[in-house]
Structure formats: structure tokens, C-alpha cells
Short mmCIF file of C-alpha atoms in Angstrom, two decimals:
data_model
loop_
_atom_site.label_atom_id
_atom_site.label_comp_id
_atom_site.label_asym_id
_atom_site.label_seq_id
_atom_site.Cartn_x
_atom_site.Cartn_y
_atom_site.Cartn_z
CA MET A 6 -35.17 -17.90 -183.85
CA ASP A 7 -36.72 -19.67 -180.85
CA GLU A 8 -34.66 -22.72 -179.80
CA LYS A 9 -37.84 -24.78 -179.33
CA GLN A 10 -38.67 -24.34 -183.01
CA ILE A 11 -35.42 -25.92 -184.14
CA ALA A 12 -35.14 -28.61 -181.46
CA PRO A 13 -35.71 -32.22 -182.55
CA ALA A 14 -39.17 -33.65 -181.86
CA ILE A 15 -39.69 -35.02 -178.35
CA VAL A 16 -41.39 -38.38 -177.94
CA THR A 17 -43.28 -39.51 -174.85
CA GLU A 18 -41.39 -42.82 -174.68
CA VAL A 19 -37.72 -42.79 -175.69
CA PRO A 20 -36.87 -45.65 -178.09
CA TRP A 21 -34.96 -48.20 -176.03
CA SER A 22 -31.90 -50.16 -177.03
CA GLU A 23 -28.76 -51.38 -175.29
CA SER A 24 -26.84 -49.39 -177.93
CA LEU A 25 -26.90 -45.72 -178.83
CA THR A 26 -29.76 -44.94 -181.21
CA ALA A 27 -30.44 -42.31 -183.86
CA TYR A 28 -32.79 -40.70 -181.32
CA ASP A 29 -29.93 -40.51 -178.80
CA ASP A 30 -27.69 -38.93 -181.41
CA LYS A 31 -30.28 -36.27 -182.25
CA HIS A 32 -31.02 -35.56 -178.58
CA PHE A 33 -27.50 -35.67 -177.12
CA GLU A 34 -27.55 -31.95 -176.24
CA LEU A 35 -30.94 -32.41 -174.55
CA TYR A 36 -29.49 -35.27 -172.45
CA LEU A 37 -26.65 -32.99 -171.33
CA LYS A 38 -29.15 -30.29 -170.37
CA LEU A 39 -31.13 -32.84 -168.34
CA MET A 40 -27.94 -33.95 -166.55
CA ASP A 41 -27.15 -30.33 -165.73
CA ALA A 42 -30.71 -29.64 -164.55
CA CYS A 43 -30.62 -32.70 -162.28
CA ALA A 44 -27.31 -31.54 -160.82
CA ASP A 45 -28.96 -28.18 -160.12
CA SER A 46 -31.96 -29.90 -158.45
CA ALA A 47 -34.45 -28.57 -161.00
CA SER A 48 -38.03 -29.72 -160.52
CA GLU A 49 -39.71 -32.13 -162.94
CA GLU A 50 -41.99 -29.31 -164.03
CA GLU A 51 -39.03 -27.04 -164.81
CA MET A 52 -37.24 -29.73 -166.79
CA ALA A 53 -40.38 -30.66 -168.75
CA GLN A 54 -41.11 -27.03 -169.61
CA ASP A 55 -37.63 -25.60 -170.11
CA ILE A 56 -35.80 -28.56 -171.65
CA LEU A 57 -38.43 -30.76 -173.29
CA GLY A 58 -40.69 -27.86 -174.24
CA LEU A 59 -43.75 -29.60 -172.78
CA ASP A 60 -46.29 -27.73 -170.68
CA PRO A 61 -46.74 -29.63 -167.39
CA VAL A 62 -49.95 -27.72 -166.66
CA LYS A 63 -51.68 -28.36 -170.01
CA GLU A 64 -50.26 -31.89 -170.50
CA PRO A 65 -49.28 -33.15 -167.04
CA ILE A 66 -49.33 -36.87 -167.87
CA ARG A 67 -47.41 -36.55 -171.14
CA ALA A 68 -44.89 -34.13 -169.61
CA ARG A 69 -44.23 -36.44 -166.66
CA LYS A 70 -44.00 -39.61 -168.81
CA ALA A 71 -41.74 -37.96 -171.38
CA LEU A 72 -39.46 -36.48 -168.75
CA ARG A 73 -39.12 -39.72 -166.81
CA SER A 74 -38.50 -41.68 -170.01
CA HIS A 75 -35.75 -39.26 -171.03
CA LEU A 76 -34.23 -39.29 -167.53
CA LYS A 77 -34.16 -43.10 -167.60
CA ARG A 78 -32.28 -42.93 -170.90
CA VAL A 79 -29.90 -40.32 -169.48
CA LEU A 80 -29.11 -42.64 -166.56
CA TRP A 81 -28.48 -45.52 -168.97
CA PHE A 82 -26.20 -43.26 -170.99
CA MET A 83 -24.26 -42.17 -167.88
CA HIS A 84 -23.66 -45.77 -166.77
CA LYS A 85 -23.31 -47.67 -170.06
CA GLY A 86 -23.99 -45.74 -173.25
CA TYR A 87 -21.12 -43.29 -172.93
CA LYS A 88 -18.71 -46.20 -173.51
CA GLU A 89 -19.77 -46.28 -177.16
CA LEU A 90 -18.35 -42.78 -177.57
CA LEU A 91 -14.90 -43.83 -176.35
CA PRO A 92 -12.29 -45.24 -178.71
CA SER A 93 -12.11 -49.03 -178.58
CA GLN A 94 -9.26 -50.43 -176.61
CA ALA A 95 -7.55 -53.10 -178.69
CA PRO A 96 -5.73 -55.77 -176.67
CA GLN A 97 -1.96 -55.41 -176.85
#
């Protein structure tokens, strides 16, 4: 089965919150793929096509907006959101 057929739906604007969202939970693997693609210096077009499943030629504006929105969320996750995945540290 094609991975794109079973992947969660991609929105143009990621729902924003200062906490992890249901969208984040459903798209965690996608966020990891975007991190990896950035580390490999993939182009925006490659990331939009290969990771988000959006055609940057047929839908250039949507592909760019969706990718940048997801990358912004990935950056937030890398700097702040990941802390919600760690066990709480109770004061001793």
C-alpha cells in the first residue's frame, strides 16, 4: 500500500498552541522526517513532494505555505514542545 494513502491529512496551516496538539501527535513521524530532510539540506520542493505529499508544481502556493507552517511547528517542537514528552521532574 502506498504510504501517502495511509498518511494523516496535511493541512496548509498547522494548528498552533503552546502545548502539543492532537495534530502534532498524529504527525509526529512527519515532523521527524522533516527534521531529517532539513539536516540533509533537502529543498523545499523535495520536502513538500516527498514528505507532505503536495505537488509544488501543481500547487506551489499551498505546498510552500504548508511546508513552512510545518517547519515552524517542527522548530517549536525542537525548542519547547519536546519537553512535554519528558517525564516531569518533581522537586526533591
